[in-house]
């Protein structure tokens, strides 16, 4: 067991309701103690390194009934846990860790990222998770990870940065980085307050630290309510108007969708022999594609104008595929 992990595990045991005796630690093969002196040395190390003070209580137990029980004060342990990540990881690693935790733990398909929130989320989890903050799972290439670090810094500091996006130089404030449907994106804001979305892998360059805002340009009022946008499951591509949509789902699809973590803007309820999926959204683009991707398992009932759009798209698809079957397309697929 790595020594740091050993000390944390020892502290957790001392902070538990039962506490622990020295003899119990000697008989616990997981710790690997061979002498009482080595245990007392680790008690001192907990004081010197973590500010945790194992104290001998009045309780006695063990075969002889004379083994003293040692404990750590619960408030000390609580404070240690809340500060452990701050002390262990530097700011960059905490930002990365926050991004990863939000990406797997949010109740919305859009993920809020806050370097401060990660401390709260990890309270009570210490010792139960295995996080490698220098890695990015399957979401990121190395280049994307380096860009993301700079974007998360700009998000925290609210400083104006210079980036190159699709070959164009832009000055923007970074409002929020998030993951959606396996892709990585960010909301950015112009100096005028106009908010729009970028694909992080398409960002070619972020200006170095010295290019962060030195002109005291004020942080503008965003043109959209970002929190509201993040709560819209289809609003990653925002339309001009909000609307209520109703989708009829098959039993099979409804049970699958009910297992997902949808935000409060979504309800899924049974009506007779089918299920109704209801959502308040402004995301025409993604809602339409989500419904069409479900094929015969879903039917958009409302609004009528979007139902007409889907019907038109399906008629176009029918022409496309029927034409291919008849050999009317000019292109071929070669092996």
Short mmCIF file of N, CA, C and O in Angstrom, two decimals, residues 107-212:
data_model
loop_
_atom_site.label_atom_id
_atom_site.label_comp_id
_atom_site.label_asym_id
_atom_site.label_seq_id
_atom_site.Cartn_x
_atom_site.Cartn_y
_atom_site.Cartn_z
N UNK A 107 -26.68 15.69 -13.72
CA UNK A 107 -28.05 15.23 -14.00
C UNK A 107 -28.55 15.80 -15.32
O UNK A 107 -29.72 15.68 -15.64
N UNK A 108 -27.71 16.44 -16.08
CA UNK A 108 -28.09 16.99 -17.38
C UNK A 108 -27.09 16.53 -18.42
O UNK A 108 -25.92 16.31 -18.12
N UNK A 109 -27.52 16.38 -19.68
CA UNK A 109 -26.56 16.04 -20.74
C UNK A 109 -25.52 17.13 -20.95
O UNK A 109 -24.52 16.92 -21.60
N UNK A 110 -25.77 18.33 -20.45
CA UNK A 110 -24.77 19.39 -20.49
C UNK A 110 -24.14 19.51 -19.12
O UNK A 110 -24.81 19.43 -18.11
N UNK A 111 -22.84 19.75 -19.08
CA UNK A 111 -22.13 19.62 -17.82
C UNK A 111 -21.50 20.92 -17.37
O UNK A 111 -20.62 21.46 -18.02
N UNK A 112 -21.96 21.39 -16.22
CA UNK A 112 -21.37 22.56 -15.57
C UNK A 112 -20.01 22.17 -15.02
O UNK A 112 -19.83 21.11 -14.46
N UNK A 113 -19.03 23.05 -15.19
CA UNK A 113 -17.68 22.76 -14.69
C UNK A 113 -17.26 23.86 -13.74
O UNK A 113 -17.26 25.03 -14.08
N UNK A 114 -16.91 23.51 -12.53
CA UNK A 114 -16.43 24.48 -11.56
C UNK A 114 -15.31 23.86 -10.74
O UNK A 114 -15.48 22.80 -10.15
N UNK A 115 -14.17 24.50 -10.72
CA UNK A 115 -13.03 23.97 -9.97
C UNK A 115 -13.31 23.96 -8.47
O UNK A 115 -12.71 23.21 -7.73
N UNK A 116 -14.20 24.82 -8.00
CA UNK A 116 -14.52 24.85 -6.58
C UNK A 116 -15.46 23.71 -6.20
O UNK A 116 -15.35 23.12 -5.13
N UNK A 117 -16.42 23.41 -7.07
CA UNK A 117 -17.42 22.39 -6.76
C UNK A 117 -16.80 21.02 -6.52
O UNK A 117 -17.37 20.19 -5.83
N UNK A 118 -15.64 20.75 -7.10
CA UNK A 118 -15.05 19.43 -6.97
C UNK A 118 -14.74 19.11 -5.52
O UNK A 118 -14.85 17.97 -5.08
N UNK A 119 -14.41 20.13 -4.72
CA UNK A 119 -14.10 19.89 -3.32
C UNK A 119 -15.34 19.36 -2.60
O UNK A 119 -15.27 18.40 -1.83
N UNK A 120 -16.48 19.98 -2.87
CA UNK A 120 -17.72 19.54 -2.25
C UNK A 120 -18.08 18.13 -2.69
O UNK A 120 -18.49 17.28 -1.90
N UNK A 121 -17.92 17.84 -3.98
CA UNK A 121 -18.32 16.55 -4.52
C UNK A 121 -17.47 15.41 -3.96
O UNK A 121 -17.91 14.27 -3.89
N UNK A 122 -16.23 15.72 -3.58
CA UNK A 122 -15.35 14.66 -3.09
C UNK A 122 -15.48 14.42 -1.59
O UNK A 122 -14.96 13.43 -1.09
N UNK A 123 -16.16 15.28 -0.89
CA UNK A 123 -16.35 15.06 0.54
C UNK A 123 -17.15 13.77 0.74
O UNK A 123 -18.15 13.54 0.11
N UNK A 124 -16.67 12.94 1.61
CA UNK A 124 -17.34 11.67 1.86
C UNK A 124 -16.92 10.57 0.92
O UNK A 124 -17.27 9.41 1.11
N UNK A 125 -16.15 10.90 -0.14
CA UNK A 125 -15.73 9.89 -1.10
C UNK A 125 -14.28 9.47 -0.93
O UNK A 125 -13.82 8.54 -1.56
N UNK A 126 -13.55 10.19 -0.13
CA UNK A 126 -12.12 9.94 -0.02
C UNK A 126 -11.86 8.49 0.38
O UNK A 126 -12.40 7.97 1.33
N UNK A 127 -11.03 7.81 -0.38
CA UNK A 127 -10.74 6.41 -0.14
C UNK A 127 -11.64 5.48 -0.93
O UNK A 127 -11.36 4.31 -1.03
N UNK A 128 -12.71 6.02 -1.51
CA UNK A 128 -13.65 5.18 -2.27
C UNK A 128 -13.53 5.38 -3.77
O UNK A 128 -14.23 4.74 -4.53
N UNK A 129 -12.68 6.30 -4.21
CA UNK A 129 -12.54 6.56 -5.64
C UNK A 129 -11.08 6.48 -6.03
O UNK A 129 -10.20 6.66 -5.20
N UNK A 130 -10.85 6.21 -7.28
CA UNK A 130 -9.49 6.15 -7.80
C UNK A 130 -9.42 7.08 -9.00
O UNK A 130 -9.86 6.73 -10.09
N UNK A 131 -8.92 8.29 -8.79
CA UNK A 131 -8.90 9.30 -9.84
C UNK A 131 -7.47 9.55 -10.29
O UNK A 131 -6.58 9.71 -9.46
N UNK A 132 -7.26 9.56 -11.57
CA UNK A 132 -5.95 9.93 -12.11
C UNK A 132 -6.13 11.28 -12.81
O UNK A 132 -6.49 11.32 -13.99
N UNK A 133 -5.91 12.37 -12.12
CA UNK A 133 -6.27 13.68 -12.66
C UNK A 133 -5.46 14.12 -13.86
O UNK A 133 -5.81 15.06 -14.52
N UNK A 134 -4.35 13.43 -14.15
CA UNK A 134 -3.55 13.83 -15.30
C UNK A 134 -4.04 13.18 -16.59
O UNK A 134 -3.51 13.43 -17.66
N UNK A 135 -5.07 12.33 -16.50
CA UNK A 135 -5.58 11.65 -17.68
C UNK A 135 -6.98 12.14 -18.01
O UNK A 135 -7.68 12.68 -17.17
N UNK A 136 -7.40 11.90 -19.24
CA UNK A 136 -8.68 12.42 -19.69
C UNK A 136 -9.60 11.34 -20.23
O UNK A 136 -10.53 11.61 -20.96
N UNK A 137 -9.37 10.09 -19.91
CA UNK A 137 -10.25 9.04 -20.40
C UNK A 137 -10.25 9.01 -21.92
O UNK A 137 -9.27 9.28 -22.57
N UNK A 138 -11.41 8.69 -22.49
CA UNK A 138 -11.50 8.59 -23.93
C UNK A 138 -11.95 9.87 -24.61
O UNK A 138 -12.13 9.90 -25.81
N UNK A 139 -12.17 10.95 -23.83
CA UNK A 139 -12.72 12.16 -24.42
C UNK A 139 -11.70 12.98 -25.20
O UNK A 139 -12.04 13.69 -26.13
N UNK A 140 -10.41 12.92 -24.82
CA UNK A 140 -9.50 13.93 -25.29
C UNK A 140 -8.23 13.36 -25.92
O UNK A 140 -7.68 12.38 -25.46
N UNK A 141 -7.75 14.05 -26.93
CA UNK A 141 -6.39 13.85 -27.40
C UNK A 141 -5.49 14.73 -26.55
O UNK A 141 -5.96 15.58 -25.80
N UNK A 142 -4.19 14.55 -26.68
CA UNK A 142 -3.26 15.36 -25.89
C UNK A 142 -3.40 16.83 -26.23
O UNK A 142 -3.40 17.70 -25.36
N UNK A 143 -3.52 17.15 -27.52
CA UNK A 143 -3.65 18.55 -27.93
C UNK A 143 -4.92 19.17 -27.35
O UNK A 143 -4.90 20.31 -26.87
N UNK A 144 -6.02 18.42 -27.38
CA UNK A 144 -7.27 18.93 -26.84
C UNK A 144 -7.15 19.15 -25.34
O UNK A 144 -7.68 20.13 -24.80
N UNK A 145 -6.44 18.27 -24.66
CA UNK A 145 -6.26 18.40 -23.21
C UNK A 145 -5.50 19.68 -22.88
O UNK A 145 -5.83 20.39 -21.93
N UNK A 146 -4.48 20.01 -23.65
CA UNK A 146 -3.69 21.21 -23.41
C UNK A 146 -4.54 22.46 -23.65
O UNK A 146 -4.45 23.44 -22.89
N UNK A 147 -5.38 22.43 -24.68
CA UNK A 147 -6.29 23.55 -24.95
C UNK A 147 -7.29 23.67 -23.79
O UNK A 147 -7.59 24.78 -23.31
N UNK A 148 -7.82 22.54 -23.35
CA UNK A 148 -8.82 22.55 -22.29
C UNK A 148 -8.27 23.18 -21.01
O UNK A 148 -8.97 23.94 -20.33
N UNK A 149 -7.02 22.87 -20.65
CA UNK A 149 -6.42 23.47 -19.47
C UNK A 149 -6.49 25.00 -19.53
O UNK A 149 -6.82 25.66 -18.54
N UNK A 150 -6.17 25.56 -20.68
CA UNK A 150 -6.16 27.02 -20.83
C UNK A 150 -7.58 27.58 -20.80
O UNK A 150 -7.82 28.66 -20.26
N UNK A 151 -8.53 26.84 -21.38
CA UNK A 151 -9.92 27.30 -21.37
C UNK A 151 -10.49 27.28 -19.95
O UNK A 151 -11.21 28.20 -19.54
N UNK A 152 -10.18 26.22 -19.19
CA UNK A 152 -10.67 26.15 -17.81
C UNK A 152 -10.06 27.25 -16.95
O UNK A 152 -10.72 27.79 -16.05
N UNK A 153 -8.80 27.59 -17.22
CA UNK A 153 -8.18 28.70 -16.49
C UNK A 153 -8.91 30.01 -16.80
O UNK A 153 -9.23 30.79 -15.90
N UNK A 154 -9.19 30.23 -18.09
CA UNK A 154 -9.89 31.45 -18.49
C UNK A 154 -11.30 31.48 -17.92
O UNK A 154 -11.83 32.55 -17.57
N UNK A 155 -11.93 30.32 -17.81
CA UNK A 155 -13.27 30.24 -17.23
C UNK A 155 -13.25 30.66 -15.77
O UNK A 155 -14.13 31.38 -15.29
N UNK A 156 -12.23 30.21 -15.04
CA UNK A 156 -12.12 30.54 -13.62
C UNK A 156 -11.78 32.02 -13.40
O UNK A 156 -12.32 32.67 -12.51
N UNK A 157 -10.86 32.54 -14.21
CA UNK A 157 -10.36 33.90 -13.99
C UNK A 157 -11.22 34.97 -14.64
O UNK A 157 -11.07 36.15 -14.33
N UNK A 158 -12.11 34.55 -15.56
CA UNK A 158 -12.97 35.50 -16.28
C UNK A 158 -12.15 36.54 -17.04
O UNK A 158 -12.54 37.70 -17.17
N UNK A 159 -11.00 36.12 -17.56
CA UNK A 159 -10.15 37.02 -18.32
C UNK A 159 -10.38 36.84 -19.82
O UNK A 159 -10.70 35.76 -20.29
N UNK A 160 -10.20 37.92 -20.55
CA UNK A 160 -10.32 37.88 -22.01
C UNK A 160 -9.10 37.15 -22.58
O UNK A 160 -7.96 37.41 -22.17
N UNK A 161 -9.32 36.22 -23.50
CA UNK A 161 -8.22 35.49 -24.13
C UNK A 161 -8.31 35.59 -25.64
O UNK A 161 -9.37 35.89 -26.21
N UNK A 162 -7.21 35.33 -26.28
CA UNK A 162 -7.13 35.33 -27.75
C UNK A 162 -7.02 33.90 -28.22
O UNK A 162 -6.16 33.15 -27.76
N UNK A 163 -7.92 33.48 -29.13
CA UNK A 163 -7.88 32.11 -29.64
C UNK A 163 -7.96 32.12 -31.16
O UNK A 163 -8.38 33.10 -31.78
N UNK A 164 -7.53 31.01 -31.73
CA UNK A 164 -7.70 30.79 -33.16
C UNK A 164 -8.68 29.65 -33.34
O UNK A 164 -8.46 28.54 -32.86
N UNK A 165 -9.79 29.94 -34.03
CA UNK A 165 -10.87 28.96 -34.21
C UNK A 165 -11.24 28.91 -35.68
O UNK A 165 -11.63 29.92 -36.27
N UNK A 166 -11.08 27.73 -36.29
CA UNK A 166 -11.34 27.57 -37.72
C UNK A 166 -10.58 28.61 -38.55
O UNK A 166 -11.11 29.19 -39.50
N UNK A 167 -9.35 28.87 -38.14
CA UNK A 167 -8.50 29.78 -38.90
C UNK A 167 -8.72 31.25 -38.63
O UNK A 167 -8.05 32.09 -39.23
N UNK A 168 -9.63 31.59 -37.70
CA UNK A 168 -9.96 32.99 -37.42
C UNK A 168 -9.53 33.36 -36.01
O UNK A 168 -9.76 32.62 -35.06
N UNK A 169 -8.86 34.54 -35.87
CA UNK A 169 -8.47 35.03 -34.56
C UNK A 169 -9.68 35.66 -33.87
O UNK A 169 -10.41 36.44 -34.48
N UNK A 170 -9.88 35.34 -32.59
CA UNK A 170 -11.01 35.88 -31.85
C UNK A 170 -10.58 36.22 -30.42
O UNK A 170 -9.76 35.53 -29.84
N UNK A 171 -11.19 37.27 -29.88
CA UNK A 171 -11.03 37.61 -28.48
C UNK A 171 -12.34 37.29 -27.77
O UNK A 171 -13.39 37.83 -28.12
N UNK A 172 -12.26 36.42 -26.76
CA UNK A 172 -13.49 35.96 -26.11
C UNK A 172 -13.26 35.75 -24.62
O UNK A 172 -12.12 35.59 -24.17
N UNK A 173 -14.36 35.77 -23.88
CA UNK A 173 -14.39 35.27 -22.51
C UNK A 173 -14.94 33.85 -22.55
O UNK A 173 -15.87 33.57 -23.31
N UNK A 174 -14.38 32.94 -21.77
CA UNK A 174 -14.88 31.58 -21.68
C UNK A 174 -15.88 31.50 -20.53
O UNK A 174 -15.54 31.79 -19.39
N UNK A 175 -17.12 31.11 -20.86
CA UNK A 175 -18.15 31.02 -19.82
C UNK A 175 -18.22 29.62 -19.22
O UNK A 175 -18.24 29.43 -18.02
N UNK A 176 -18.27 28.59 -20.06
CA UNK A 176 -18.47 27.24 -19.55
C UNK A 176 -17.93 26.21 -20.53
O UNK A 176 -18.20 26.29 -21.73
N UNK A 177 -17.20 25.22 -20.02
CA UNK A 177 -16.77 24.06 -20.81
C UNK A 177 -17.63 22.87 -20.41
O UNK A 177 -17.99 22.72 -19.25
N UNK A 178 -17.97 22.02 -21.37
CA UNK A 178 -18.84 20.90 -21.07
C UNK A 178 -18.69 19.79 -22.10
O UNK A 178 -18.08 19.97 -23.16
N UNK A 179 -19.23 18.63 -21.75
CA UNK A 179 -19.26 17.48 -22.65
C UNK A 179 -20.71 17.25 -23.06
O UNK A 179 -21.62 17.32 -22.24
N UNK A 180 -20.92 16.96 -24.33
CA UNK A 180 -22.26 16.67 -24.82
C UNK A 180 -22.15 15.58 -25.88
O UNK A 180 -21.44 15.73 -26.86
N UNK A 181 -22.87 14.47 -25.64
CA UNK A 181 -22.93 13.39 -26.62
C UNK A 181 -21.55 12.97 -27.10
O UNK A 181 -21.33 12.73 -28.29
N UNK A 182 -20.59 12.89 -26.17
CA UNK A 182 -19.25 12.43 -26.51
C UNK A 182 -18.34 13.49 -27.06
O UNK A 182 -17.16 13.23 -27.30
N UNK A 183 -18.85 14.72 -27.27
CA UNK A 183 -18.02 15.81 -27.79
C UNK A 183 -17.72 16.81 -26.69
O UNK A 183 -18.41 16.87 -25.67
N UNK A 184 -16.66 17.60 -26.86
CA UNK A 184 -16.29 18.62 -25.88
C UNK A 184 -16.51 20.00 -26.48
O UNK A 184 -16.07 20.28 -27.60
N UNK A 185 -17.19 20.86 -25.72
CA UNK A 185 -17.59 22.17 -26.22
C UNK A 185 -17.37 23.22 -25.14
O UNK A 185 -17.12 22.91 -23.98
N UNK A 186 -17.52 24.48 -25.55
CA UNK A 186 -17.52 25.56 -24.57
C UNK A 186 -18.40 26.69 -25.08
O UNK A 186 -18.52 26.91 -26.28
N UNK A 187 -19.06 27.34 -24.13
CA UNK A 187 -19.74 28.59 -24.42
C UNK A 187 -18.74 29.71 -24.23
O UNK A 187 -18.06 29.79 -23.19
N UNK A 188 -18.62 30.58 -25.23
CA UNK A 188 -17.74 31.74 -25.12
C UNK A 188 -18.56 33.00 -25.36
O UNK A 188 -19.67 32.95 -25.87
N UNK A 189 -17.99 34.14 -24.98
CA UNK A 189 -18.73 35.41 -25.06
C UNK A 189 -17.82 36.49 -25.64
O UNK A 189 -16.67 36.64 -25.25
N UNK A 190 -18.37 37.24 -26.59
CA UNK A 190 -17.66 38.39 -27.12
C UNK A 190 -17.63 39.52 -26.09
O UNK A 190 -18.36 39.50 -25.09
N UNK A 191 -16.84 40.56 -26.37
CA UNK A 191 -16.77 41.70 -25.46
C UNK A 191 -18.11 42.42 -25.38
O UNK A 191 -18.37 43.15 -24.41
N UNK A 192 -18.97 42.22 -26.37
CA UNK A 192 -20.29 42.84 -26.36
C UNK A 192 -21.29 42.07 -25.50
O UNK A 192 -22.40 42.53 -25.28
N UNK A 193 -20.91 40.84 -25.07
CA UNK A 193 -21.81 40.00 -24.29
C UNK A 193 -22.50 38.92 -25.10
O UNK A 193 -23.21 38.08 -24.54
N UNK A 194 -22.30 38.91 -26.42
CA UNK A 194 -22.92 37.90 -27.26
C UNK A 194 -22.29 36.53 -26.99
O UNK A 194 -21.08 36.36 -27.05
N UNK A 195 -23.15 35.54 -26.70
CA UNK A 195 -22.69 34.20 -26.33
C UNK A 195 -22.91 33.24 -27.49
O UNK A 195 -23.98 33.24 -28.11
N UNK A 196 -21.91 32.40 -27.77
CA UNK A 196 -22.06 31.35 -28.76
C UNK A 196 -21.21 30.16 -28.37
O UNK A 196 -20.46 30.22 -27.39
N UNK A 197 -21.34 29.07 -29.12
CA UNK A 197 -20.70 27.81 -28.74
C UNK A 197 -19.55 27.48 -29.68
O UNK A 197 -19.60 27.79 -30.87
N UNK A 198 -18.53 26.85 -29.13
CA UNK A 198 -17.40 26.37 -29.93
C UNK A 198 -17.15 24.90 -29.63
O UNK A 198 -17.37 24.44 -28.51
N UNK A 199 -16.66 24.18 -30.62
CA UNK A 199 -16.18 22.83 -30.44
C UNK A 199 -14.72 22.90 -30.02
O UNK A 199 -13.89 23.48 -30.74
N UNK A 200 -14.38 22.36 -28.87
CA UNK A 200 -13.02 22.50 -28.35
C UNK A 200 -11.97 21.87 -29.27
O UNK A 200 -10.91 22.45 -29.49
N UNK A 201 -12.22 20.68 -29.88
CA UNK A 201 -11.19 20.14 -30.78
C UNK A 201 -10.92 21.01 -32.01
O UNK A 201 -9.88 20.86 -32.65
N UNK A 202 -11.83 21.93 -32.34
CA UNK A 202 -11.62 22.81 -33.49
C UNK A 202 -10.88 24.09 -33.12
O UNK A 202 -10.58 24.91 -33.98
N UNK A 203 -10.59 24.26 -31.84
CA UNK A 203 -9.78 25.41 -31.41
C UNK A 203 -8.32 25.08 -31.68
O UNK A 203 -7.78 24.10 -31.19
N UNK A 204 -7.69 25.89 -32.50
CA UNK A 204 -6.32 25.60 -32.94
C UNK A 204 -5.27 26.15 -31.99
O UNK A 204 -4.16 25.61 -31.88
N UNK A 205 -5.59 27.25 -31.30
CA UNK A 205 -4.60 27.87 -30.43
C UNK A 205 -5.31 28.73 -29.39
O UNK A 205 -6.32 29.36 -29.67
N UNK A 206 -4.77 28.71 -28.19
CA UNK A 206 -5.19 29.65 -27.15
C UNK A 206 -3.97 30.44 -26.75
O UNK A 206 -2.91 29.87 -26.47
N UNK A 207 -4.10 31.77 -26.75
CA UNK A 207 -2.96 32.63 -26.44
C UNK A 207 -2.34 32.28 -25.11
O UNK A 207 -3.04 31.88 -24.18
N UNK A 208 -1.02 32.42 -24.98
CA UNK A 208 -0.34 32.10 -23.72
C UNK A 208 -0.79 33.03 -22.61
O UNK A 208 -1.46 34.03 -22.84
N UNK A 209 -0.34 32.70 -21.39
CA UNK A 209 -0.80 33.42 -20.21
C UNK A 209 -0.62 34.92 -20.27
O UNK A 209 -1.47 35.68 -19.81
N UNK A 210 0.48 35.40 -20.89
CA UNK A 210 0.71 36.84 -20.90
C UNK A 210 -0.28 37.58 -21.80
O UNK A 210 -0.38 38.80 -21.73
N UNK A 211 -1.05 36.83 -22.62
CA UNK A 211 -2.05 37.48 -23.46
C UNK A 211 -3.39 37.59 -22.76
O UNK A 211 -4.34 38.12 -23.32
N UNK A 212 -3.47 37.08 -21.53
CA UNK A 212 -4.70 37.27 -20.78
C UNK A 212 -4.91 38.77 -20.58
O UNK A 212 -3.98 39.56 -20.58
#
